[in-house]
């Protein structure tokens, strides 16, 4: 019954977000590639250098829907909503596999994790990735290797991040077969490997096609995010490790780690290690953490909370399972409710304007959409040409890419020295120097604010 109630509540809440435009990386990672395929053909998935270079499955899916039903925001929302419902269903299936009396509590604990609950209502290809990841985990735990091959294929072809998660699942399945099922390494390998042959072949063809078309397997010269794909220095690696730790603790997730630590202390280190060794979910978590760390920590790419959404889900499941083993009924319910409340509050953990925030992973960003429209309406009412207004990410994209329409206007590129008008919002995550220059050299003309989000229009002093 709990899963059906949650599904209905989600659909009701989702209804109120259907006018929301594409947000943050979803513009470059979902809208623009799909629009490109729609314009140039479905076999044109080797994108220009200024596009995000990803396997094309999610982009082709959205482009196909747009070609059938028209390019608009409603179809884009529905394209992801189907997978949002699937994510909720797969989470419940995983909760049932924990064999506890507290499935509804753990179910809510997972779903109300800020990054997951926020991504579920965005137009985000990470929801598609998350669905296939959770489906693959359920199929893996059920040893349904034929269906796992199909799910892993889709997971790896949705995005590079999906490929990395897929690799982690493959590694985890191998360890489970060797450690828990007591197979020899050879038998374990030949038991696991066939399920991942389709995705490996498909990715091999994709990489080879890119090589033939561009001369490069992945990132070609002129790639817009090239500076984010370089090997990191030792200092940068240390910063990445610290950033990963912050991501794991931020937005209320610290409560999960605290309660996990409490559970470890109460059950004892020896018993906890035994639990991990015999827990299939724990092995999967550690394997995905390992593969994700390999591609995030050694490179210069700044990573957001949504990168680790599968890990957040698995950690909440594992922690919930451990807590249900060591606490009595009355106390465990209080603990679960307290954890849920802290996680919900994590949506509003916003720090100083000068500290960056993963806005696409907290629900408090929701006023942004209406504030953006209000600012555009104000600019038009004042007779200001949109091209005379400078903006930064994510407001600097073409309106057609952001709103899935034919409006090819866009704000101009930011120039703090020469611009006539500047739009500023705390959604930008600007550095301290840029904020200081703005406040020193520019005058506020108009501000729209709601909740924790504001959008301002500045003119030179």
Phi, psi and omega in degrees: 000322184301318183294325180290320177299315180297318179300316180294315179299318179299315181298321178297313179294321180298327181305325183279359180248006188292344177268354182290135182280178173297147186227140175053226187295346181291342175292307181283332186266350183221307184291307185297312178297321179296319178296322179296315178296322180296324183277320189252356178109151187288348177265006180265044186271007166267096192282165174300161185300335183274006177260158175291128182270103182224155168305148197266005190301311182295320180295319180293324178298311180293318179299321179296317179295318179296323180292330182276319190242001180098147181276109178201169183293325182300314179296321178298316178297315182295327180300326181267329182301322178303319180282331174299316176298321178296321177299313180302316180296316181292325176299316180297320178299321177293320178299321179297329182286351180282345177056052175236167177276358190248031181307313180301322180293315181292324177302312179291323179303318180288311186293330182269008169300128190306315182297315181294310183298326179286314180299327182297335182257356176273168171271081191234125175293345176294336175292320177296315177301316181297319179300310183292330176295312180292320176299317179297320179296315178298317179293323177298313181294335180265000181056035175269080192289330178294310177294327177299322179300318179291316181295317179296324176302310180296320180300313182289334183267357178283318183193166175299321178296323175298321177298318180294317176297319179300318177298320178296321178293321177298316178297316180297319179297320178296315179295318178300315181296325181279313189274314185271314182276356173061032175278155171292161182300320180297312180295320179297317181297312182286345174280322186272316191304318183303330181291344183248005178296314181302316182291325178294318179295315181297316179292324177299317178295318180297313179298318181295319179297319177298319180298318181291325183280322188242344185089000182227143180289325185226284186259119181267162180304140182090001179303127190299330184253029184303321182294345178265004183239024181258159177293137184276151173285172180300317179298321180292323178298317178298318178296322179295321178296317178296319179296320177298317179298319179296316179302320182292333185259341187287168175056039175087350183293344178301330181294327178293317179293321179298313181290329174295317178297318177299317179297320179297317180297317183291325182269345179092145183301316183298314180293325179294316178299319177298320178299313182298316182298328183258004181259115181296321179296321180295320179294319177297317179301310182296324180292316178292321176301319180297310182292323177295321180295324181297329184254358178249315185290320184278002183239168187274357183296123175288131184250148181255174181300323185295341178302329189249024186300322179294322179294321178299318180296312182295320181295318179297320178296314182294316179297316178300320179295317180295316181297322180292342179275334191247352181243150178285167190305306186297316183291320184294327178294319177297319180296313180298316180297320178296317179298317180298317180296319179295317179297319178297319178296335180299339176295345184241018176277081179251131185260199179304150178305334183270004176249127184293155182219142175279084188294335179279010181235013177221140184289343182292352178281350189304326177298343183307319188296313179288325178296321177300315179295321179296320180292318178298317179298319179297315180300317180292320179297326180279359180072022180273131176290130181304324182293342179275356182255127179265145179214166180239175180303134006261014183274357187268004179277160174300141179302328181296325178281326182282323187250002180055052178222199182253015180279103185270016175285161173201154171289153181283165179294146185292133174214103184293347181261330190239350185294151176275322177221151177227131170266130177232141177214151178292349174296337184297323189061046178292158176281167185300320184295318181294319179296318180296317179296318180300312183290333182278322190251355185232153182246135179289125177258321183208141177227138170240131184219139175209127182063232182264003185249139175223152173229130185234148174248127182244150172233158180297148176285000000 
